[in-house]
Short mmCIF file of C-alpha atoms and ligand atoms in Angstrom, two decimals:
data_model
loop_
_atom_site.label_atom_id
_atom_site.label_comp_id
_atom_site.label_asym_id
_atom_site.label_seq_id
_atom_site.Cartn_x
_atom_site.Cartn_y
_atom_site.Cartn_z
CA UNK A 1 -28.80 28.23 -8.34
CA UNK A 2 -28.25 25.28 -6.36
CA UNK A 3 -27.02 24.93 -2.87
CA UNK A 4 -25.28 21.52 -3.80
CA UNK A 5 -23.86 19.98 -6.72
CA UNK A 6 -24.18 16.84 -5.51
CA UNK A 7 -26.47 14.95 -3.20
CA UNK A 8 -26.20 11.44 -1.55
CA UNK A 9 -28.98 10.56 -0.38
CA UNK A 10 -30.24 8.25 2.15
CA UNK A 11 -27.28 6.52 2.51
CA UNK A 12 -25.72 4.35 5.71
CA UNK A 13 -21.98 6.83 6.03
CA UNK A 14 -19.53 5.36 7.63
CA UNK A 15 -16.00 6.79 9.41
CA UNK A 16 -13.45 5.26 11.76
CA UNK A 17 -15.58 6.29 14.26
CA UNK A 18 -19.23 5.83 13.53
CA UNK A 19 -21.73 4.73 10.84
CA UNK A 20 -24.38 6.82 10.54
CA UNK A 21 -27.89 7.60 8.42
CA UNK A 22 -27.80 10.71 6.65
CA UNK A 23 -27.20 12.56 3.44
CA UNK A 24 -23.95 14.67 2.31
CA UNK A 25 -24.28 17.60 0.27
CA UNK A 26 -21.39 18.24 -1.82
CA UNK A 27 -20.29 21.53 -3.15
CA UNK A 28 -16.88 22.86 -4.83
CA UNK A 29 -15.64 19.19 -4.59
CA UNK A 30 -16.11 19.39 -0.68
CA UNK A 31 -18.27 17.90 1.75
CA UNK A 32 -20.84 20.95 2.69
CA UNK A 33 -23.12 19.57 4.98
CA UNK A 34 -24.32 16.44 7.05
CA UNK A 35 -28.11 16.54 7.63
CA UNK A 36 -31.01 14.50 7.50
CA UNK A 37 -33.67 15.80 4.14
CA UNK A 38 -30.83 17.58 2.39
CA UNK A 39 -32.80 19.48 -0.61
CA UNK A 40 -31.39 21.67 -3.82
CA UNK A 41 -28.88 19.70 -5.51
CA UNK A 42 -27.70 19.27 -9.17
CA UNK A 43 -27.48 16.07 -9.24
CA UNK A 44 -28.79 13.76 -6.53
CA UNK A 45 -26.81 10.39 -6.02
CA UNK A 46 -29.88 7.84 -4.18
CA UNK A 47 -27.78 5.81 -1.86
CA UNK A 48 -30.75 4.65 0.40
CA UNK A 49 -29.86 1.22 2.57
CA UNK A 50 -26.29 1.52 0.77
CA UNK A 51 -23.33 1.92 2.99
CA UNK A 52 -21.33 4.95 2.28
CA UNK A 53 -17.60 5.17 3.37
CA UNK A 54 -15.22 7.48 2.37
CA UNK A 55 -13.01 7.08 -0.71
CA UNK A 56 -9.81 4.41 -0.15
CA UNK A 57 -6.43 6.28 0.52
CA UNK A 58 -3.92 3.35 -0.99
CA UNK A 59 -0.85 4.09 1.04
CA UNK A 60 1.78 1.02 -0.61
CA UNK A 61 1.44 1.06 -4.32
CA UNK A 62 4.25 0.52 -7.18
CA UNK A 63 3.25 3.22 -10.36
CA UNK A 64 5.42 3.89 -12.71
CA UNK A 65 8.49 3.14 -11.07
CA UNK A 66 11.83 3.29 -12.34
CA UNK A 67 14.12 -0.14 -11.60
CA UNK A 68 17.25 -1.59 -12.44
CA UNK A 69 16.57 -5.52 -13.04
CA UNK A 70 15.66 -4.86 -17.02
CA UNK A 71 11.48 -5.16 -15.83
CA UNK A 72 8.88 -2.19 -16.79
CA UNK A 73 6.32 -1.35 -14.34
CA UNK A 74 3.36 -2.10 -16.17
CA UNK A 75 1.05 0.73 -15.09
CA UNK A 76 1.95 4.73 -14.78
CA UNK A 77 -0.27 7.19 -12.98
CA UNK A 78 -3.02 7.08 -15.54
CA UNK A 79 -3.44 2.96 -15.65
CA UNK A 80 -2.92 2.74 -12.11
CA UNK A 81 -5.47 5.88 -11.48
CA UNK A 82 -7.81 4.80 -13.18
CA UNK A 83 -7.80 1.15 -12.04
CA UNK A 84 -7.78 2.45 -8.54
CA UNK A 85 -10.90 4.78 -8.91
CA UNK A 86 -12.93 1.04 -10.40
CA UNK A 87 -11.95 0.13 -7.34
CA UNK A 88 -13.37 2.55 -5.11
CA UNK A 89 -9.56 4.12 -4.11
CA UNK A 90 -9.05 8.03 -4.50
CA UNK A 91 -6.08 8.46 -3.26
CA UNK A 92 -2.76 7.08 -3.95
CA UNK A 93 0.62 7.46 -2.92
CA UNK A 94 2.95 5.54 -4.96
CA UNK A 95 6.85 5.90 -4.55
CA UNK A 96 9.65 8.58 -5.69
CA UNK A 97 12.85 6.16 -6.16
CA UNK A 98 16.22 7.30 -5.14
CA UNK A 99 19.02 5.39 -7.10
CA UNK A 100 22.44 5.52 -5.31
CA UNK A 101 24.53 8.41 -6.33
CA UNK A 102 21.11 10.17 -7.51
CA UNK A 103 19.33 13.03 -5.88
CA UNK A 104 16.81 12.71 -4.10
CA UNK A 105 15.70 15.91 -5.05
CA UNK A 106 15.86 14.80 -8.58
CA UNK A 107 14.13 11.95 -8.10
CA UNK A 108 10.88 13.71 -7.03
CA UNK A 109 11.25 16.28 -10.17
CA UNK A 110 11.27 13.46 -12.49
CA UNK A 111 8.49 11.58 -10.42
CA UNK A 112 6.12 14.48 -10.98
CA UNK A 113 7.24 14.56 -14.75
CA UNK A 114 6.02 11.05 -14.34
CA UNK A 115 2.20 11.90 -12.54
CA UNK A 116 1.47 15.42 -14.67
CA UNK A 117 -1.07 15.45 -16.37
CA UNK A 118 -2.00 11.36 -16.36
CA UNK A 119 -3.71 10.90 -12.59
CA UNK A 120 -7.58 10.49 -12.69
CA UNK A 121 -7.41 10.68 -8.77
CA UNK A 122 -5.23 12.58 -6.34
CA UNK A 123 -1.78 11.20 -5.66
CA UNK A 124 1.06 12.04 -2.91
CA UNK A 125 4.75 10.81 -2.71
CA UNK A 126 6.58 8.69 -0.34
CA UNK A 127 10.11 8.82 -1.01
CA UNK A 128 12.50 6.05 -1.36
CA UNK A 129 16.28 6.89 0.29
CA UNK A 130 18.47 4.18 -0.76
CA UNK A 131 21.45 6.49 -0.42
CA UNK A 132 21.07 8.55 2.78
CA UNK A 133 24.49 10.08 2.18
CA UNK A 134 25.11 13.88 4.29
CA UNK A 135 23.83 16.12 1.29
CA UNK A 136 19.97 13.64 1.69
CA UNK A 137 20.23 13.74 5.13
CA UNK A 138 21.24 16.74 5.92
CA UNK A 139 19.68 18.96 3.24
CA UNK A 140 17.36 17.74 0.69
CA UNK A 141 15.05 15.48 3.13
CA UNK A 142 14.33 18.79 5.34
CA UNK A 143 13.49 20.78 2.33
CA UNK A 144 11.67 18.05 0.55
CA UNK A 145 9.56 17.01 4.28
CA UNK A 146 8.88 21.28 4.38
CA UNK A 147 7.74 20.80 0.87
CA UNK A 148 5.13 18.12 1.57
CA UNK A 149 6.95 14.89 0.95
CA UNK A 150 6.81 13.82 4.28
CA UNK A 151 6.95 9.64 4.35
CA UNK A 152 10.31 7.81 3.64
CA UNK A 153 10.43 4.46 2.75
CA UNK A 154 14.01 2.32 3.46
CA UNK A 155 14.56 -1.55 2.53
CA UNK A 156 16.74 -3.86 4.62
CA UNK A 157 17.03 -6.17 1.57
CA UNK A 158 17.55 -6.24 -2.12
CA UNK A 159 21.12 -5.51 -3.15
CA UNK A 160 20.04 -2.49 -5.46
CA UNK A 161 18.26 -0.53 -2.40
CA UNK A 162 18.84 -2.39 0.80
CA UNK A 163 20.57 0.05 3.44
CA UNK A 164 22.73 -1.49 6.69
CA UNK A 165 21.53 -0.38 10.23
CA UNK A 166 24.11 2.07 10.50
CA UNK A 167 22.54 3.66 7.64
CA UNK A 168 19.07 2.95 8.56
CA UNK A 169 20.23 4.91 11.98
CA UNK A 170 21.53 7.62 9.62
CA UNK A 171 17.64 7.83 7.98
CA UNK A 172 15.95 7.89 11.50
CA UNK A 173 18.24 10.27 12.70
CA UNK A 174 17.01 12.48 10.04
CA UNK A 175 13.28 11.62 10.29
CA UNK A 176 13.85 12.69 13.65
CA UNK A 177 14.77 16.08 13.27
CA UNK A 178 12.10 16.43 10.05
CA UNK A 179 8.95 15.08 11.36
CA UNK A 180 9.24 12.25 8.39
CA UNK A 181 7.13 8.96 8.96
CA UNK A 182 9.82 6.01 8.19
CA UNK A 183 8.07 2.94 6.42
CA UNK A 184 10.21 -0.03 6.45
CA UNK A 185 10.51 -3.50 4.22
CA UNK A 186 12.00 -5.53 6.46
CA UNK A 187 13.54 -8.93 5.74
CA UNK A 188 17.29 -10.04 6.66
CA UNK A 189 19.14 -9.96 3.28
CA UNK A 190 22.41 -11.80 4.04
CA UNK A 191 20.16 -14.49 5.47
CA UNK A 192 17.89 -14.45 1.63
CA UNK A 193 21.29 -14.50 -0.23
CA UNK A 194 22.84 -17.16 1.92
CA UNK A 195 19.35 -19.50 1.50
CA UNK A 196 18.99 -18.42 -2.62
CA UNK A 197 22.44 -19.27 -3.24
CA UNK A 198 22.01 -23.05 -1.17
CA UNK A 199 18.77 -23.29 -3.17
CA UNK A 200 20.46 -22.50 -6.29
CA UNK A 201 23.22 -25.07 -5.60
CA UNK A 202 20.63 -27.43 -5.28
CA UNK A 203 18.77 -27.43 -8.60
CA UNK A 204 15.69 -25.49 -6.68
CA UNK A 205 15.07 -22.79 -8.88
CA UNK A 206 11.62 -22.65 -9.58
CA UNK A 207 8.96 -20.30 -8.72
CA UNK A 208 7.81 -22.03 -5.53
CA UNK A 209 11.67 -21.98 -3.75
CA UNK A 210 11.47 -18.23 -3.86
CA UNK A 211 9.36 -18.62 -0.52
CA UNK A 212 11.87 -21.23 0.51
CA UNK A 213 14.88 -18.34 0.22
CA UNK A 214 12.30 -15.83 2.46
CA UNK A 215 10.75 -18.27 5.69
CA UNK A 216 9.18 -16.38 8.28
CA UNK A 217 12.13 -15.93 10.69
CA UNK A 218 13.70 -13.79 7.92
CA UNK A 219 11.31 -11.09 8.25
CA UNK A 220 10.88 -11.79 11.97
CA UNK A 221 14.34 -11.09 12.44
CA UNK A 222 14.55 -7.72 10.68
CA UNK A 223 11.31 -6.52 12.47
CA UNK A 224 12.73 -7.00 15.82
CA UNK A 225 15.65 -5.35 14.52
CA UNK A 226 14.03 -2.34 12.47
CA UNK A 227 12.34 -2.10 15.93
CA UNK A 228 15.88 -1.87 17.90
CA UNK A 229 16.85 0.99 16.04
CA UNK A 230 13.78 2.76 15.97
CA UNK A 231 13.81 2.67 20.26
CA UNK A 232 17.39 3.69 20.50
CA UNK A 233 16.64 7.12 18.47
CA UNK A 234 12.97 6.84 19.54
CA UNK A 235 11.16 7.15 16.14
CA UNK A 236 7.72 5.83 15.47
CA UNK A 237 8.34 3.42 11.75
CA UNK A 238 6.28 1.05 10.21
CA UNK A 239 6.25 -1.97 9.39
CA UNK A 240 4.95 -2.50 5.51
CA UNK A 241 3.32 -5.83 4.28
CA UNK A 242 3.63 -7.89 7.52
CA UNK A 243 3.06 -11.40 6.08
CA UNK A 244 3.18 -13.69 8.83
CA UNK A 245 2.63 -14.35 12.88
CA UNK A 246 6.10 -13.93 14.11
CA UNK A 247 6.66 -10.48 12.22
CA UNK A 248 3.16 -9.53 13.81
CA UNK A 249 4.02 -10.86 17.03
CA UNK A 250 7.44 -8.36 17.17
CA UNK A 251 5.11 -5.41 16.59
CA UNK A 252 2.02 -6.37 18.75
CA UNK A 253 5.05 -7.01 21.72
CA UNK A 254 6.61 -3.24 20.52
CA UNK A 255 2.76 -1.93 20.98
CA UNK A 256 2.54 -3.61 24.10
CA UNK A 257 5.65 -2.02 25.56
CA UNK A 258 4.46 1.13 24.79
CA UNK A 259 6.27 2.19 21.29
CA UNK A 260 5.07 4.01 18.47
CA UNK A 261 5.41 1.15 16.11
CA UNK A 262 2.82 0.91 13.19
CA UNK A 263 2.13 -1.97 10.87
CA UNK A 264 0.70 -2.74 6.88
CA UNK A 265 -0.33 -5.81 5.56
CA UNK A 266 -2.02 -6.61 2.39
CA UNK A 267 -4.41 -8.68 0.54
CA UNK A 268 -1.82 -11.32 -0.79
CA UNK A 269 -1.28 -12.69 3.46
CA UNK A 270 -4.84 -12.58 3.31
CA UNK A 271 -5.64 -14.42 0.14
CA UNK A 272 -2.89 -16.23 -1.52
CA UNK A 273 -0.86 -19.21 0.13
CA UNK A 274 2.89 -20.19 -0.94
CA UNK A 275 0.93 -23.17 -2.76
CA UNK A 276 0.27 -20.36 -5.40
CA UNK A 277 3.73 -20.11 -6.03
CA UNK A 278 3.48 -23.93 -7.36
CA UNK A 279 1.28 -22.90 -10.32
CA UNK A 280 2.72 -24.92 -13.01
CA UNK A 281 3.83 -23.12 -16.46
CA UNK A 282 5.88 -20.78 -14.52
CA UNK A 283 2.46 -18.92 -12.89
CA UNK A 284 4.08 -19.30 -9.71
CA UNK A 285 6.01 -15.96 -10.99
CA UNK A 286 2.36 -14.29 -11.04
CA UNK A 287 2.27 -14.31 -6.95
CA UNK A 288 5.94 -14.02 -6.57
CA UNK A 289 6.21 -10.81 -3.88
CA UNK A 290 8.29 -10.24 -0.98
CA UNK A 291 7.54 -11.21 2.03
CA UNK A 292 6.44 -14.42 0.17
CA UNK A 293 2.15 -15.36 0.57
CA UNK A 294 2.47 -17.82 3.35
CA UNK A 295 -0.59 -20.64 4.26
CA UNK A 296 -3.86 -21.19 5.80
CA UNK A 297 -2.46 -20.65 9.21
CA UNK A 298 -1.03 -17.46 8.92
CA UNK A 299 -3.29 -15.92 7.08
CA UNK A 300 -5.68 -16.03 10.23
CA UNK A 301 -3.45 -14.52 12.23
CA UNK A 302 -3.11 -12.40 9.91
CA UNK A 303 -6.91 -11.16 10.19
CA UNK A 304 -6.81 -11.15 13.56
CA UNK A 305 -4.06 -8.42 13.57
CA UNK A 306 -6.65 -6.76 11.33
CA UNK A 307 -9.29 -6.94 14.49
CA UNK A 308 -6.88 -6.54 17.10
CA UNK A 309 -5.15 -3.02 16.14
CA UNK A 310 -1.79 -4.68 15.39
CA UNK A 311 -2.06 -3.77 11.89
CA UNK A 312 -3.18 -0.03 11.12
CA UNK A 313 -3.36 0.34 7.42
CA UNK A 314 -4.18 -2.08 4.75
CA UNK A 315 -2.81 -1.42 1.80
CA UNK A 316 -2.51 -3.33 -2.31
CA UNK A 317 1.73 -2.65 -2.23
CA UNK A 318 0.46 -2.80 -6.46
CA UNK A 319 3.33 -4.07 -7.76
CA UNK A 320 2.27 -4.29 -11.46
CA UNK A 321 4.65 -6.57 -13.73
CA UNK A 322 2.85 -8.15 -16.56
CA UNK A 323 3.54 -12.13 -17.05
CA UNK A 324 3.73 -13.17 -20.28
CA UNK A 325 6.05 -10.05 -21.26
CA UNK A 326 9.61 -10.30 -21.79
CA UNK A 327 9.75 -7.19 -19.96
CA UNK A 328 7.57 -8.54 -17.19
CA UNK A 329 8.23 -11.57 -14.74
CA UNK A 330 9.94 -13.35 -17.62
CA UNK A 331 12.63 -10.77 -18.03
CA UNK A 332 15.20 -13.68 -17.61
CA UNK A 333 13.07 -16.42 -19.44
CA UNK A 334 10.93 -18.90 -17.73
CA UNK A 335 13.57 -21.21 -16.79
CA UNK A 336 15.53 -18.80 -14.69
CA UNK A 337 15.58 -18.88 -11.03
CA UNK A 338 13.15 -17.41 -9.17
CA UNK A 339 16.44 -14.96 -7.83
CA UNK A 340 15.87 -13.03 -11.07
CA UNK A 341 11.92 -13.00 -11.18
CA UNK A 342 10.51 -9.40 -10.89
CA UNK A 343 8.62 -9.05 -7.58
CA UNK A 344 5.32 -8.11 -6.89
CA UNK A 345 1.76 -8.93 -7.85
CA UNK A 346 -1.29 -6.21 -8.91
CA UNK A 347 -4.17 -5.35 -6.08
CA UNK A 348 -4.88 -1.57 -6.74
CA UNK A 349 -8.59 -2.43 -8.08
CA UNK A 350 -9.36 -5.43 -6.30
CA UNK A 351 -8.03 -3.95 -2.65
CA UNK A 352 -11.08 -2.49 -1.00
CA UNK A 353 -13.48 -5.09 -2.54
CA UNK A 354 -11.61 -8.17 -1.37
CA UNK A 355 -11.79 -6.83 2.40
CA UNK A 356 -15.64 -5.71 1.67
CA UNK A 357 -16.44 -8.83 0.85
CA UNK A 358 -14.23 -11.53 2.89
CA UNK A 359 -14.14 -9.12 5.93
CA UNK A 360 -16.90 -6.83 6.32
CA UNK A 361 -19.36 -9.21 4.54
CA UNK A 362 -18.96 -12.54 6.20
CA UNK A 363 -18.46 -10.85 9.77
CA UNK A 364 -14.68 -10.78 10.05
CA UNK A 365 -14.16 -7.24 10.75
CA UNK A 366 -17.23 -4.28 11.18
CA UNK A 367 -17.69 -1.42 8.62
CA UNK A 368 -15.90 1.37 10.93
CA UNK A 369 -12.99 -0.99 11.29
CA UNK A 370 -12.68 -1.55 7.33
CA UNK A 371 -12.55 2.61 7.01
CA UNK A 372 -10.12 2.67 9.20
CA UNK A 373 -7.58 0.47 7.47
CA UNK A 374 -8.51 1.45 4.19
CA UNK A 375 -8.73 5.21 4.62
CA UNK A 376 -8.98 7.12 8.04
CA UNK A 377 -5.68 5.57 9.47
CA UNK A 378 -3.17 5.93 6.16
CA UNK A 379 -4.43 9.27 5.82
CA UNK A 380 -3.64 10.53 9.10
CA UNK A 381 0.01 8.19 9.27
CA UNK A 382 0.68 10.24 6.15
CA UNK A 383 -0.35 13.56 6.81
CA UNK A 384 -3.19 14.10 4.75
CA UNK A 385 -6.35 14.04 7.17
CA UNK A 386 -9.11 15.41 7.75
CA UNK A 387 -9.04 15.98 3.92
CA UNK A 388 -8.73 12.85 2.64
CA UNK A 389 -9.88 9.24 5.02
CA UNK A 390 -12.95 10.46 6.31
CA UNK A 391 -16.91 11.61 5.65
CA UNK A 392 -16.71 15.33 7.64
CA UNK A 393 -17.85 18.56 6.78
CA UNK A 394 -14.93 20.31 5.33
CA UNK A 395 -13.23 17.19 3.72
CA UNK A 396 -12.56 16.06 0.35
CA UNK A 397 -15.71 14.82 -1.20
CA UNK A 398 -13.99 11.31 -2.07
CA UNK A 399 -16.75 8.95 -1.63
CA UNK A 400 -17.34 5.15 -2.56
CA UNK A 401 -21.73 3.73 -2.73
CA UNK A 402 -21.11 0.27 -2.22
CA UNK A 403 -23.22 -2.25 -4.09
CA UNK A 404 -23.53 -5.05 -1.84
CA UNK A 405 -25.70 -7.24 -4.46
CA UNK A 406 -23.33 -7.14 -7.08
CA UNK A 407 -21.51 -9.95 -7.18
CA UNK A 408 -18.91 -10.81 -9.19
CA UNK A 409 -15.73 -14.04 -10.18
CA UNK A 410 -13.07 -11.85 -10.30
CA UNK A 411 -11.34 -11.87 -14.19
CA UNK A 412 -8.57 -9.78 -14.97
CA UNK A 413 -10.68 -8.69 -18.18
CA UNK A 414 -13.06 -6.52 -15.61
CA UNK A 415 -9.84 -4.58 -14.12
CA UNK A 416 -8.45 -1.48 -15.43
CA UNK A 417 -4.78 -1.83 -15.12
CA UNK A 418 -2.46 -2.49 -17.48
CA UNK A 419 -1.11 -5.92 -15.77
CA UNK A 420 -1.88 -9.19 -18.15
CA UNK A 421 -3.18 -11.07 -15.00
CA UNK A 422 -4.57 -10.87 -11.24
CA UNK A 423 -3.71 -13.21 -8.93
CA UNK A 424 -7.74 -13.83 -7.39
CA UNK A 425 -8.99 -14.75 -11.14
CA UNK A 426 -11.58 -16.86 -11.00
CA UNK A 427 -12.42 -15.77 -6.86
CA UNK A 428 -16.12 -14.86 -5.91
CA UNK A 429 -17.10 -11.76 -4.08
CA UNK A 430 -19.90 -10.21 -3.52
CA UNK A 431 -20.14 -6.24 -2.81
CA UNK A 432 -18.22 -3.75 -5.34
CA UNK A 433 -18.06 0.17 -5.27
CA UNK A 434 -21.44 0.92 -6.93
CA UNK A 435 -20.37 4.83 -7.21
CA UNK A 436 -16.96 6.50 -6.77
CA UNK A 437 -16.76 10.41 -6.37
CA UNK A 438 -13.60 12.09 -6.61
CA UNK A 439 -13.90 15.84 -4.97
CA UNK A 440 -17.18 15.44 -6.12
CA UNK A 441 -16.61 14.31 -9.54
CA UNK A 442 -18.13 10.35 -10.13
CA UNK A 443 -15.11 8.88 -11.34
CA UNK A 444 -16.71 5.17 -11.51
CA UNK A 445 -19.98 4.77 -12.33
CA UNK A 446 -20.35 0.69 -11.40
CA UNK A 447 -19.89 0.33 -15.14
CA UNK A 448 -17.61 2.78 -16.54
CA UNK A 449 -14.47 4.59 -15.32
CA UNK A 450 -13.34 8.17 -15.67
CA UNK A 451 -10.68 9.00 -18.48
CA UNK A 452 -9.80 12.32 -17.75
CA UNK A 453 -5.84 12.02 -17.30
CA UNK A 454 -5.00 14.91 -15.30
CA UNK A 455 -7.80 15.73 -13.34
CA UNK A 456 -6.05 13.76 -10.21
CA UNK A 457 -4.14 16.53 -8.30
CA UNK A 458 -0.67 15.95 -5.90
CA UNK A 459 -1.27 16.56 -2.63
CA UNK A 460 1.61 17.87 -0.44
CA UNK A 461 1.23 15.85 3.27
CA UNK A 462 1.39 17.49 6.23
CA UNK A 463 4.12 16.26 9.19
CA UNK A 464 2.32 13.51 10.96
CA UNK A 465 1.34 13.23 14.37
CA UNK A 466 2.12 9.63 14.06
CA UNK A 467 5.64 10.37 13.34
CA UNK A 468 6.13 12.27 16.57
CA UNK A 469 8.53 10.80 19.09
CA UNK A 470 7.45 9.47 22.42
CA UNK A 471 9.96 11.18 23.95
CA UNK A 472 11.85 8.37 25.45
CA UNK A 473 14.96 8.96 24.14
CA UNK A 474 17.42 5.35 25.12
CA UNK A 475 20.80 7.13 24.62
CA UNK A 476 19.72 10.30 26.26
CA UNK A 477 23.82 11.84 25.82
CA UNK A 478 22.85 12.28 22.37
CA UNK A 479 20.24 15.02 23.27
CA UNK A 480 21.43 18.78 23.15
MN1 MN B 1 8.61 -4.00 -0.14
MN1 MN B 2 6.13 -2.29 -2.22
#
């Protein structure tokens, strides 16, 4: 009998913390052992003069989700699964949508009814509370943080899920006494709906005016304010898909002042500029998300908040609509205004490789830095380190081989999910996971992906230490 199952060998492991030579021996889907000459395996994976980091924990992703504007989400857990895995990500925590006048409760059941039995890797919740009434609040988020659903996601726009500060209060109240971790969209809505409607009035109702309706001191202005309300009941938030420097600027100035404010951005402020809304033929719609891709400019300040610790966790925020679908971003047609175009563009598969290659290959950011985004940080905002985010004894064997000679033009027909487009086609990389292990299992091979629906587990997350308060309470009569 062997000691191991599995064996990598040789390879160069990286963590947040350190990148170091050695092999991992793998048994019962857990890391067993960090040593140099490891010996007795089943199967020995040779990853000499490869780096080695630990599987991608995707902490903003769209599977499966239920909405209300007539659009399909065009992957479910096994698409999106399995697309992730190709793309060297082995964890995923896609969203539970509350509806208003819905449970919240129910909302998870039929969420899992959703992920049984169809995730390839291991999945966890955040929940979305669009209707934080006294019965959420009060009784099912306690029970449902206890029961390991312990992230809560609120929007300051959209009209279907957008909640007013008095109710965001109500949500971070509740956090508060929980132990939830509050994620945040934040962009002014009144200010969107005032600019779509003068757009509208105006003829402007193409693809490219939907970044017009969103400019940057939209979603500056609802930082500062999600910010406001997190200091007066002192709870840590963050701050998903930052797009742009003001935005950035409002958290780094929160850091700087001492508050537990996190921050997400995503490949699209890194790689797409509002010029790809412009596309003619209606592909504009294909990069149509929210915040809106902005230009050259920002997207460097954008990287820097990648270097500088302003930004914790990089995530896809996969958003899968198909294009040419009429259930997809031309639900309304392709003459209708960019008010009624489903939003969000696909990034589960091409996540980790697009920062491989444009950040740790030419020099932008270093290897430790690109775990931490990727994995180590998300896992630990969300409750679910040491056993997922990192390369430790004890941990989930979740574990990308990078192949830094492969390199490859990006086509949607070499991606797994069940979108009809990618926003990079045509972009060259170079480095792409060369082996993905799942609790030990190789789930992508470099050439093929695993199938088997259902061998992805949930994981319940813990209460994070992230979501702690500082204990700095700015209306201290409140306190008992
Ligand atoms: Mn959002
Ligand atoms: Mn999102």
């Amino acid at each position: 009998m062997s000691e191991f199952d599995v064996i990598v060998r040789g390879g160069r492991v990286a963590t947040a913390a350190d990148v170091v030579e050695c092999d991992i021996g793998i048994r019962d889907g857990r890391i067993a052992a960090l040593a140099d000459g490891l010996e007795g395996a089943g199967r020995v994976i040779d990853a000499t003069g490869r780096n080695v980091t630990p599987g991608g924990v995707d902490a903003h992703c769209h599977l499966d989700q239920r909405s209300l504007d007539g659009s399909v989400c065009a992957d479910d857990f096994y698409s999106g699964t399995r697309s992730a895995a190709a793309g060297g990500t082995t964890t995923v925590i896609p969203f539970a949508i509350q509806f208003r006048g819905e449970s919240l409760r129910w909302a998870v059941d039929d969420y899992h009814r959703r992920a049984d039995g169809r995730a390839v890797v291991d999945y966890a919740f955040h929940l979305i509370v669009t209707d934080p009434n006294p019965q959420v609040c009060g009784q099912e988020l306690p029970a449902l943080v206890r029961d390991g659903y312990s992230s809560l996601k609120i929007y300051m726009t959209y009209d279907d899920l957008k909640l007013d500060d008095g109710q965001i209060l109500e949500v971070l109240a509740a956090a508060r006494r929980t132990g939830g971790m509050v994620m945040v969209h934040a962009e002014n809505a009144e200010c969107i709906g005032w600019l779509t409607d003068r757009l509208e009035e105006a003829g402007r109702t193409e693809p490219r005016y939907h970044a017009s309706s969103r400019p940057r001191p939209v979603e500056r202005e609802a930082t500062h304010r999600a910010i406001s309300l997190s200091e007066i009941l002192d709870v840590p938030i963050l701050l998903v898909h930052v797009s742009a420097r003001e935005a950035a600027w409002e958290i780094r100035r929160a850091q700087s002042r001492g508050l537990k404010i996190f921050g997400e951005t995503c490949p699209q402020y890194l790689f797409l500029t509002e010029d790809d809304l412009d596309r003619p033929e209606f592909e504009g719609a294909k990069c149509i998300c929210s915040p809106p891709p902005r230009d050259r400019e920002n997207q460097e300040i954008i990287w820097d908040g990648l270097r500088n610790g302003t930004f914790q966790v990089f995530s896809s925020d996969h958003s899968p609509t198909r294009f040419d679908d009429p259930k997809g971003k031309m639900v309304r047609g392709t003459t209708a205004s960019f008010r009624w175009i489903p939003n969000g563009v696909p990034g589960l598969e091409t996540r980790l490789p697009l920062l491989y290659s444009e950040g740790v290959g030419k020099g932008r950011i270093d290897l430790t830095t690109f775990v931490a985004l990727t994995a180590a940080n998300p896992a630990k905002i969300y409750g679910l380190h040491p056993r997922k985010g990192t390369i430790a004894v004890g941990a989930d064997a979740d574990i990308v081989v990078w192949d830094d000679e492969r390199e490859v033009t990006i086509r949607n027909e070499l991606l797994h999910h069940d979108v009809d487009y990618t926003p990079y086609e045509g972009m060259r990389i170079r480095g792409w996971p060369g082996t993905v292990l799942s609790r030990g299992e190789v789930v992508w091979d470099g050439e093929k992906v695993s199938d088997a629906a259902g061998r992805g587990a949930f994981l319940p997350c813990d209460r994070p230490e992230a979501a702690a308060p500082l204990g700095r309470t700015v209306v201290t009569e409140l306190e008992a």
